């Protein structure tokens, strides 16, 4: 077993412990475990980069691992480590488990991915998914929130998440389009991933148009965010496992 | 009038929502229909409608077209409203103000417009419009953070520009694939540049790398490019992508009593012959110094292979009515040359989109409307950012107005 894989296992154990401690309301200890987990996961990504000699998001294992990392980092950036959400942590854990299920030995970067755009397009997309996960977490809490004040606070967090996610998704789509032009000869080829990313972009565009309307505040907007995250999962994971032709398969 | 009506129809957010929902549902059904392996009437209906190949169905393409029109109209209408706002801000009545996300009223208070202006200025609002409608009715419109609004403008403008340049690009773009043999030179059409395949080098992991020179007319050597599956620009309107660097076989295919065609084939290449026949070059074998080609002939468009033969260089092969001859084996680079004079504009529009989006999402833009009439003050506003903060600001303005009135 390689060192980077061992680190991923250790990070998983730490996250699971952090989640368990958080459930039992031991927040301080939970925070320490999660922070240690983040440090180990970051180290595993660095080691993977060194072993494979390319950025750590080219195959399915790397993608799940990097996505998991982006989810937790997005939450960290937004709501500070002391209040890290159990939902976000759970998403990150599930993704980390999936990465271990689909583990692959490091290989050299396929020629098709050997491009400057790879270093912008992929991380921007994954970070945007991470922020969308954070918005989903806030939306889910909004649905079950009983106090108006808490609901407003969660709305603000979800707004900040979507704002970052949407900007990064736009960067991802634009750089992807420019990359597609140079590699495949066309800016847009209606590939399933491209189409669902566009649908995703429009769903969150709706969010911005609706979030400042009185009638759409609260539970309604939370449902829209949950729907948006379903499309995120469909875009990232669903298309990869369905028997459809796509230029974006790992 | 008709244009206005059409613009109103297509700029509807509801229509956009319906179109997007239909696209999403179609995609889901289309993907799930791949799993339906039962041969029943439901599957037949799905296949007849075209869900099995949703991307190629005419109605799906129509939906995408509607989405494009819808997005274009939505952006255009917002651009127009922005320009109107710059020229002469729209004065909303109480009914419209009450529909804004932030809205408060102050009842039974007599207040001067100057006092309201003072309060707004204290909150760093610029008074853009002040209208007296008679009957003691005054409306004040103020705003702050114009940079955010400019971002909003740039964002919508860029969407329109991207669509516009994409449309032009589809008409003006010319793309073609060329094969260059070692030492061969090629003049790029429309440009004063030529390409010369100078050398074939050994790359890492037994890959082959091409060294290509770009020569500018009258100036000589301009650039040297080493190409393993890379894209490079000759100038702002012309880009070249290296599709393959490998060994190529110069092949002639002669139909008896008819014409003779020459091709450069690389491994995996195929040539369509008559009667649904496809000639596939499966392998080029250079072992033991003997140059051999491994031919596969498929007989129909389903790709079923029923003929395979190894033939040596210069050894003619007669297949039905065709005489196939491998004439030469040479280093070959396959390039896709794309000439598009609007590439730079598309790139600029993309950058404008990102810049405009960043400004409109991260720089606040607040608008505030105040109606003063018959001892009643109505304050309403909207923002593009942090609703909670703006809500507090509106409440603060309300408090200040009340306090100001009480003080007086």
XYZ file of C-alpha atoms in Angstrom:
658
model
C 0.000 0.000 0.000
C 1.431 3.375 -0.979
C 2.063 6.167 1.536
C -0.486 8.474 -0.024
C -3.169 5.784 0.193
C -2.380 5.167 3.862
C -2.748 8.911 4.487
C -6.186 8.873 2.830
C -7.254 5.992 5.105
C -5.987 7.898 8.145
C -7.766 11.085 7.027
C -10.959 9.056 6.648
C -10.635 7.663 10.170
C -10.051 11.174 11.534
C -13.072 12.594 9.680
C -15.271 9.756 10.913
C -14.058 10.348 14.457
C -14.648 14.078 14.031
C -18.195 13.384 12.848
C -18.889 11.032 15.756
C -17.538 13.543 18.274
C -19.600 16.301 16.695
C -22.755 14.162 17.026
C -21.977 13.771 20.734
C -21.545 17.568 20.916
C -17.791 17.372 21.633
C -17.123 20.197 19.164
C -13.627 21.175 20.275
C -12.299 17.619 19.963
C -14.182 17.164 16.701
C -12.514 20.286 15.277
C -9.056 18.978 16.186
C -9.728 15.632 14.472
C -11.117 17.274 11.333
C -8.175 19.683 11.104
C -5.731 16.798 11.394
C -7.722 14.947 8.727
C -7.489 17.939 6.392
C -3.715 18.114 6.919
C -3.331 14.398 6.111
C -5.580 14.606 3.058
C -3.631 17.629 1.783
C -0.393 15.682 2.274
C -1.841 12.710 0.384
C -2.707 14.997 -2.528
C 0.814 16.452 -2.511
C 2.347 12.955 -2.456
C 0.069 11.861 -5.296
C 1.258 14.878 -7.299
C 4.882 13.915 -6.661
C 4.331 10.222 -7.556
C 2.265 10.846 -10.675
C 4.146 13.998 -11.737
C 0.904 15.820 -12.509
C -1.896 17.640 -10.692
C -3.964 15.210 -8.568
C -7.312 15.279 -10.389
C -6.952 13.271 -13.583
C -8.481 9.831 -12.833
C -11.547 8.704 -10.893
C -9.703 8.075 -7.614
C -7.979 11.449 -7.741
C -11.228 13.187 -8.685
C -13.153 11.773 -5.720
C -10.288 12.535 -3.349
C -9.893 16.090 -4.647
C -13.667 16.691 -4.635
C -13.829 15.486 -1.018
C -11.003 17.894 -0.151
C -12.710 20.794 -1.960
C -15.979 20.181 -0.070
C -14.334 20.445 3.315
C -12.113 23.372 2.307
C -15.133 25.293 0.955
C -16.918 24.861 4.263
C -13.786 25.856 6.113
C -13.463 29.056 4.093
C -17.100 29.990 4.604
C -18.183 29.157 8.086
C -14.944 28.683 9.949
C -13.749 25.404 11.364
C -15.535 25.704 14.725
C -18.906 25.375 13.075
C -18.053 22.861 10.379
C -21.295 21.263 9.299
C -22.009 17.586 9.926
C -23.697 17.378 6.511
C -20.647 18.750 4.685
C -18.362 16.469 6.668
C -20.574 13.491 5.762
C -20.438 14.398 2.041
C -16.665 14.670 2.268
C -16.469 11.257 4.013
C -18.682 9.580 1.373
C -16.509 10.999 -1.408
C -13.352 9.850 0.355
C -14.771 6.322 0.718
C -15.650 6.337 -2.998
C -12.112 7.451 -3.829
C -10.724 4.454 -1.919
C -13.160 2.067 -3.631
C -11.988 3.305 -7.036
C -8.323 3.555 -6.126
C -5.909 3.540 -9.050
C -2.133 3.477 -9.105
C -0.594 6.766 -10.257
C -0.031 6.930 -13.988
C 1.366 9.561 -16.320
C -1.031 12.220 -17.524
C -2.858 11.262 -20.758
C -1.690 13.500 -23.630
C -5.204 14.906 -24.033
C -5.058 16.362 -20.520
C -1.551 17.726 -20.853
C -2.629 21.330 -21.166
C -2.409 24.605 -19.306
C -6.223 24.672 -19.143
C -6.261 21.434 -17.149
C -4.744 23.313 -14.212
C -7.554 25.897 -14.228
C -10.632 24.140 -15.602
C -10.629 21.108 -13.301
C -9.818 22.757 -9.925
C -12.264 25.594 -10.644
C -15.020 23.055 -11.355
C -14.257 20.939 -8.281
C -14.036 23.954 -5.997
C -17.373 25.148 -7.328
C -18.867 21.714 -6.536
C -17.364 22.037 -3.057
C -19.093 25.374 -2.489
C -22.345 23.975 -3.896
C -22.084 21.170 -1.326
C -21.724 23.806 1.368
C -24.814 25.619 0.054
C -26.684 22.301 0.024
C -25.743 21.749 3.651
C -27.088 25.190 4.628
C -30.233 24.606 2.554
C -30.917 21.297 4.277
C -30.547 22.980 7.670
C -32.822 25.798 6.493
C -35.543 23.278 5.706
C -35.573 22.024 9.293
C -34.816 25.334 10.954
C -37.410 26.505 13.454
C -36.145 29.997 14.209
C -36.466 32.785 11.667
C -33.130 34.279 12.724
C -31.298 30.990 12.203
C -32.981 30.619 8.815
C -31.782 34.087 7.768
C -28.279 33.280 8.961
C -28.262 30.035 6.977
C -29.612 31.895 3.954
C -26.635 34.272 4.140
C -24.168 31.369 4.331
C -25.828 29.614 1.413
C -25.780 32.873 -0.561
C -22.036 33.278 0.025
C -21.480 29.632 -0.957
C -23.479 29.921 -4.164
C -21.792 33.207 -5.025
C -18.332 31.597 -4.850
C -19.532 28.393 -6.478
C -21.233 30.187 -9.353
C -18.166 32.338 -10.073
C -15.937 29.259 -10.074
C -18.395 27.257 -12.180
C -18.407 30.089 -14.728
C -14.596 30.062 -14.776
C -14.765 26.255 -15.173
C -17.209 26.421 -18.076
C -15.360 29.251 -19.831
C -11.907 27.655 -19.500
C -13.413 24.290 -20.477
C -14.859 25.884 -23.573
C -11.516 27.460 -24.493
C -9.753 24.168 -23.879
C -12.329 22.272 -25.962
C -11.729 24.708 -28.798
C -8.015 24.047 -28.827
C -8.278 20.278 -28.259
C -11.453 19.222 -30.064
C -11.837 22.126 -32.465
C -15.136 23.384 -31.082
C -16.077 25.622 -28.152
C -19.198 23.652 -27.396
C -20.110 20.150 -28.528
C -23.214 19.413 -26.388
C -21.392 16.652 -24.606
C -23.598 15.306 -21.733
C -21.260 16.841 -19.155
C -21.294 20.189 -20.933
C -25.080 20.173 -21.173
C -25.652 19.263 -17.550
C -23.068 21.868 -16.459
C -25.017 24.428 -18.459
C -28.278 23.320 -16.820
C -26.499 23.632 -13.465
C -25.325 27.133 -14.364
C -28.861 28.157 -15.267
C -30.349 26.665 -12.099
C -28.043 28.789 -9.963
C -28.621 31.762 -12.245
C -32.262 31.333 -11.263
C -31.225 31.301 -7.675
C -29.691 34.771 -8.034
C -32.757 36.085 -9.802
C -35.128 34.629 -7.229
C -33.207 35.028 -3.974
C -33.915 38.758 -3.747
C -37.664 38.250 -4.082
C -39.712 38.200 -0.918
C -41.850 35.289 -2.029
C -38.848 33.065 -2.618
C -37.078 33.466 0.708
C -36.844 30.595 3.195
C -37.904 27.031 2.439
C -38.609 27.612 -1.266
C -35.084 28.819 -1.989
C -33.718 25.952 0.136
C -35.534 23.463 -2.104
C -34.026 25.113 -5.187
C -30.543 24.752 -3.676
C -31.179 21.085 -2.900
C -32.364 20.533 -6.471
C -29.208 22.304 -7.683
C -27.004 19.959 -5.689
C -28.800 16.924 -7.129
C -27.720 18.220 -10.565
C -24.163 18.729 -9.252
C -24.049 15.063 -8.221
C -25.626 14.028 -11.519
C -23.064 16.110 -13.433
C -20.081 14.828 -11.511
C -20.877 11.229 -10.641
C -24.023 10.232 -12.541
C -22.677 10.841 -16.019
C -19.513 8.924 -15.208
C -21.335 5.744 -14.304
C -24.109 5.791 -16.858
C -23.688 3.976 -20.174
C -23.581 7.123 -22.264
C -20.921 8.473 -24.544
C -19.035 11.418 -23.121
C -15.735 13.116 -23.786
C -15.456 13.768 -20.055
C -15.160 10.178 -18.835
C -12.460 9.351 -16.320
C -44.729 46.811 -31.305
C -44.383 43.209 -32.463
C -40.680 43.226 -31.588
C -41.537 44.568 -28.132
C -44.133 41.835 -27.639
C -41.744 39.118 -28.809
C -38.978 40.476 -26.594
C -41.389 40.485 -23.665
C -42.397 36.896 -24.388
C -38.901 35.517 -24.805
C -37.389 37.471 -21.924
C -39.718 35.767 -19.477
C -37.947 34.063 -16.595
C -40.905 31.654 -16.395
C -40.290 30.559 -19.995
C -36.608 30.099 -19.188
C -37.569 27.974 -16.192
C -39.951 25.827 -18.272
C -37.368 25.371 -21.061
C -34.662 24.385 -18.590
C -36.950 21.983 -16.781
C -37.885 20.331 -20.085
C -34.208 20.036 -21.064
C -33.331 18.507 -17.714
C -36.268 16.067 -17.734
C -35.446 15.063 -21.339
C -31.840 14.413 -20.385
C -32.852 12.271 -17.421
C -35.416 10.258 -19.431
C -32.954 9.978 -22.317
C -30.248 8.604 -20.055
C -32.590 6.288 -18.154
C -34.079 4.952 -21.388
C -30.677 3.390 -22.078
C -31.363 1.064 -19.146
C -34.760 -0.042 -20.436
C -33.920 -3.307 -22.086
C -37.514 -4.504 -22.165
C -39.191 -4.711 -25.502
C -42.547 -3.260 -24.590
C -44.776 -0.521 -25.906
C -43.422 2.048 -23.416
C -39.903 1.558 -24.736
C -41.217 1.784 -28.294
C -42.880 5.121 -27.504
C -39.684 6.458 -25.921
C -37.640 5.379 -28.937
C -40.175 6.836 -31.374
C -40.091 10.224 -29.655
C -36.323 10.097 -29.811
C -35.387 9.793 -26.134
C -32.929 7.044 -26.954
C -30.802 9.536 -28.886
C -31.939 12.687 -27.176
C -29.071 14.900 -28.377
C -29.952 14.222 -31.982
C -33.725 14.604 -31.672
C -35.121 17.624 -33.518
C -37.279 18.659 -30.550
C -34.275 18.647 -28.193
C -32.352 20.838 -30.615
C -35.405 23.117 -30.748
C -35.411 23.329 -26.955
C -31.743 24.310 -26.987
C -32.478 26.911 -29.640
C -35.315 28.275 -27.497
C -32.908 28.428 -24.558
C -30.452 30.459 -26.626
C -33.191 32.868 -27.788
C -34.523 33.115 -24.251
C -31.107 33.864 -22.750
C -30.418 36.405 -25.469
C -33.750 38.176 -24.848
C -33.317 38.115 -21.056
C -29.860 39.683 -21.368
C -31.024 42.224 -23.923
C -33.960 43.388 -21.806
C -31.666 43.872 -18.821
C -29.190 45.816 -20.924
C -31.968 48.079 -22.146
C -33.208 48.639 -18.604
C -29.661 49.454 -17.496
C -29.228 52.016 -20.263
C -32.618 53.516 -19.383
C -31.556 53.625 -15.758
C -28.439 55.560 -16.693
C -30.372 58.036 -18.806
C -33.448 58.454 -16.666
C -34.108 56.199 -13.688
C -37.544 54.653 -13.565
C -39.708 56.077 -10.806
C -41.620 53.263 -9.202
C -45.048 53.739 -7.651
C -45.924 52.424 -4.207
C -47.378 49.208 -5.568
C -44.123 48.328 -7.346
C -41.970 49.430 -4.401
C -43.973 47.217 -2.055
C -43.043 44.220 -4.242
C -39.321 44.839 -3.742
C -37.550 42.490 -1.327
C -37.040 45.299 1.204
C -39.904 47.564 2.062
C -40.897 49.628 5.131
C -43.468 52.340 5.799
C -43.524 55.157 8.333
C -47.035 56.266 9.148
C -48.312 59.626 10.476
C -44.997 61.429 10.129
C -44.521 64.780 8.517
C -41.077 64.966 7.002
C -39.283 67.221 4.529
C -37.604 65.772 1.417
C -34.340 67.505 2.418
C -34.271 65.482 5.623
C -34.722 62.234 3.708
C -31.948 63.258 1.318
C -29.687 63.973 4.278
C -30.360 60.543 5.766
C -29.678 58.844 2.436
C -26.453 60.795 1.951
C -25.359 59.811 5.448
C -25.727 56.233 4.254
C -23.526 57.084 1.244
C -26.351 57.092 -1.309
C -26.154 59.371 -4.324
C -29.464 61.052 -5.090
C -30.094 60.426 -8.757
C -33.673 61.574 -9.123
C -36.052 63.740 -7.128
C -39.529 64.270 -8.538
C -42.426 66.299 -7.232
C -45.732 64.921 -8.525
C -47.877 67.612 -6.913
C -50.382 66.943 -4.103
C -47.380 66.887 -1.757
C -46.129 63.703 -3.365
C -42.339 63.494 -3.665
C -40.305 60.545 -4.878
C -36.569 60.228 -4.270
C -34.367 57.668 -5.981
C -30.850 57.041 -4.725
C -28.202 54.439 -5.342
C -24.708 53.426 -4.312
C -22.055 51.106 -5.673
C -22.314 51.910 -9.393
C -19.349 49.600 -10.066
C -21.535 46.641 -9.148
C -24.157 47.814 -11.611
C -21.491 48.206 -14.303
C -20.553 44.590 -13.589
C -24.203 43.662 -14.095
C -24.127 45.539 -17.415
C -20.879 43.885 -18.546
C -22.221 40.460 -17.579
C -25.343 40.763 -19.716
C -23.461 42.454 -22.549
C -20.908 39.641 -22.583
C -23.661 36.990 -22.847
C -25.018 38.774 -25.911
C -21.539 39.214 -27.392
C -20.644 35.557 -26.831
C -23.788 34.447 -28.644
C -23.211 36.974 -31.421
C -19.581 35.981 -31.965
C -20.438 32.278 -31.763
C -22.964 32.813 -34.535
C -20.417 34.713 -36.659
C -17.768 32.145 -35.849
C -19.914 29.297 -37.176
C -20.087 31.089 -40.528
C -16.527 32.365 -40.740
C -14.521 29.567 -39.214
C -12.607 27.342 -41.559
C -11.045 24.194 -40.247
C -9.209 21.452 -42.075
C -6.867 18.577 -41.382
C -3.560 18.156 -43.180
C -0.916 15.465 -43.188
C 2.653 16.630 -43.469
C 5.389 14.192 -44.374
C 8.907 14.656 -43.119
C 10.513 17.644 -44.886
C 7.244 18.740 -46.489
C 6.186 22.401 -46.433
C 2.616 23.711 -46.413
C 1.343 27.226 -47.062
C -1.473 28.141 -44.649
C -4.419 29.538 -46.613
C -5.478 33.173 -45.876
C -2.165 33.831 -44.089
C 1.420 34.689 -44.958
C 2.699 31.720 -43.025
C 3.982 28.284 -43.999
C 4.565 25.169 -41.934
C 7.518 22.854 -42.398
C 7.736 19.425 -40.784
C 11.432 19.547 -39.969
C 12.148 16.473 -37.885
C 10.670 13.575 -35.947
C 12.172 13.036 -32.502
C 11.839 10.410 -29.824
C 9.754 11.587 -26.859
C 9.224 10.015 -23.456
C 7.605 6.559 -23.169
C 8.384 5.695 -26.801
C 6.185 8.523 -28.032
C 7.072 10.440 -31.134
C 7.470 14.189 -31.213
C 7.340 16.414 -34.278
C 9.478 19.476 -34.775
C 7.552 21.909 -36.913
C 8.849 25.256 -38.151
C 6.578 28.199 -38.832
C 7.894 30.405 -41.613
C 6.593 33.898 -42.251
C 6.577 35.130 -45.840
C 9.430 37.544 -46.463
C 10.788 37.165 -42.938
C 11.764 33.524 -42.695
C 11.622 31.433 -39.558
C 9.074 32.695 -37.071
C 8.624 29.903 -34.506
C 9.735 26.340 -33.907
C 7.180 24.051 -32.286
C 7.680 20.646 -30.745
C 4.319 18.984 -30.984
C 2.996 16.127 -28.951
C -0.800 16.696 -29.042
C -0.524 20.406 -28.454
C -2.323 23.449 -29.621
C -0.431 26.558 -30.695
C -1.342 29.837 -32.278
C 0.228 31.149 -35.452
C -1.469 34.489 -34.896
C -4.691 35.684 -33.219
C -6.918 34.197 -35.927
C -5.162 30.926 -36.669
C -4.496 28.031 -34.347
C -3.017 24.645 -35.057
C -3.587 21.478 -33.100
C -1.339 18.482 -33.477
C -3.617 15.446 -33.748
C -0.974 12.792 -34.202
C 2.735 12.254 -34.752
C 3.515 8.844 -36.123
C 4.441 6.721 -39.064
C 2.259 7.196 -42.095
C 1.800 5.057 -45.171
C 1.471 6.642 -48.551
C -1.282 4.606 -50.129
C -2.839 4.658 -53.531
C -6.277 3.181 -54.090
C -7.208 2.646 -57.698
C -10.631 1.571 -58.795
C -10.270 -0.454 -61.952
C -11.305 1.442 -65.063
C -11.724 4.521 -62.890
C -9.688 7.147 -60.993
C -6.752 6.781 -58.662
C -6.651 8.368 -55.212
C -3.653 8.810 -52.945
C -3.824 8.991 -49.175
C -1.496 9.149 -46.232
C -2.835 6.650 -43.726
C -1.795 6.342 -40.122
C -2.617 3.472 -37.794
C -6.361 3.319 -37.202
C -7.190 5.422 -40.260
C -9.906 4.302 -42.614
C -11.049 5.081 -46.132
C -14.618 4.614 -47.318
C -14.871 2.659 -50.547
C -17.953 1.996 -52.577
C -20.613 -0.581 -51.574
C -20.263 0.216 -47.866
C -16.706 -1.110 -47.764
C -14.233 0.463 -45.391
C -10.488 0.078 -45.657
C -8.840 0.180 -42.240
C -5.106 0.386 -41.617
C -4.894 -1.671 -38.474
C -1.164 -1.769 -37.918
C 2.151 -0.649 -39.397
C 4.808 -3.181 -38.530
C 8.442 -2.085 -38.880
C 10.010 -5.119 -37.203
C 13.165 -6.653 -38.643
C 13.505 -3.799 -41.042
C 10.690 -5.141 -43.163
C 8.079 -2.519 -43.739
C 4.704 -4.155 -43.606
C 1.184 -2.859 -43.383
C -1.569 -4.818 -41.774
C -4.766 -4.296 -43.678
C -8.274 -4.851 -42.473
C -11.235 -4.585 -44.750
C -14.664 -4.089 -43.268
C -17.565 -4.862 -45.490
C -20.327 -2.766 -44.062
C -20.910 0.324 -41.997
C -21.508 -1.724 -38.833
C -17.771 -2.257 -38.746
C -17.751 -6.051 -38.909
C -14.304 -7.076 -40.051
C -14.106 -10.055 -42.325
C -10.853 -9.663 -44.156
C -7.366 -9.188 -42.814
C -4.106 -9.282 -44.717
C -0.502 -8.245 -44.161
C 1.071 -6.652 -47.181
C 4.586 -5.407 -47.760
C 5.732 -2.127 -49.172
C 5.252 -1.962 -52.924
C 3.229 -5.156 -52.956
C -0.084 -4.448 -54.683
C -3.264 -5.963 -53.349
C -6.324 -6.591 -55.471
C -9.571 -6.402 -53.551
C -12.735 -6.740 -55.606
C -12.510 -3.836 -58.041
C -9.793 -2.018 -56.153
C -6.035 -2.103 -56.566
C -4.385 -1.022 -53.305
C -0.719 -0.165 -53.156
C 1.475 0.841 -50.199
C 3.935 3.144 -51.879
C 6.011 4.536 -49.065
C 6.390 4.663 -45.305
C 7.274 8.026 -43.848
C 7.238 10.135 -40.696
C 3.934 11.917 -40.596
C 2.387 14.683 -38.565
C -1.363 15.277 -38.665
C -2.420 18.826 -37.943
C -5.789 20.478 -37.625
C -5.595 24.063 -38.808
C -8.349 26.390 -37.696
C -8.765 29.855 -39.107
C -11.230 32.022 -37.241
C -11.009 35.826 -37.336
C -13.319 36.254 -34.295
C -11.409 34.013 -31.876
C -9.904 36.999 -30.114
C -13.343 38.614 -29.695
C -14.798 35.409 -28.253
C -11.917 35.221 -25.804
C -12.418 38.895 -24.869
C -16.164 38.280 -24.374
C -15.426 35.327 -22.104
C -13.086 37.470 -20.030
C -15.737 40.192 -19.903
C -18.225 37.591 -18.640
C -15.935 36.563 -15.782
C -15.043 40.174 -14.941
C -18.665 41.328 -15.097
C -19.834 38.393 -13.012
C -17.179 39.049 -10.359
C -18.138 42.727 -10.148
C -21.865 42.075 -10.021
C -21.548 39.335 -7.409
C -18.862 40.795 -5.174
C -19.382 44.561 -5.427
C -22.639 45.702 -3.841
C -25.129 47.812 -5.741
C -28.040 49.189 -3.758
C -31.042 51.103 -5.043
C -33.456 52.895 -2.779
C -36.822 54.540 -3.436
C -38.569 56.867 -1.003
C -42.120 58.155 -1.481
C -43.242 61.001 0.755
C -46.968 61.714 0.614
C -49.653 62.832 3.063
C -47.658 62.337 6.275
C -46.600 58.921 5.105
C -43.136 57.741 4.049
C -42.559 54.575 2.005
C -39.005 53.215 1.721
C -38.195 50.318 -0.573
C -35.051 49.001 -2.147
C -33.116 46.208 -3.730
C -29.554 44.946 -3.730
C -27.447 42.439 -5.580
C -25.611 41.299 -2.474
C -26.073 40.319 1.169
C -29.779 40.810 1.650
C -29.521 40.731 5.458
C -27.083 43.638 5.553
C -29.306 45.660 3.260
C -32.372 44.824 5.339
C -30.577 46.228 8.386
C -29.622 49.343 6.420
C -33.254 49.936 5.414
C -34.347 49.546 9.041
C -31.584 51.916 10.091
C -32.762 54.479 7.511
C -36.307 54.089 8.821
C -35.100 54.694 12.395
C -33.108 57.757 11.332
C -36.104 59.221 9.507
C -38.321 58.646 12.535
C -35.733 60.095 14.888
C -35.143 63.066 12.589
C -38.865 63.788 12.553
C -39.144 63.450 16.321
C -36.135 65.751 16.848
C -37.699 68.409 14.677
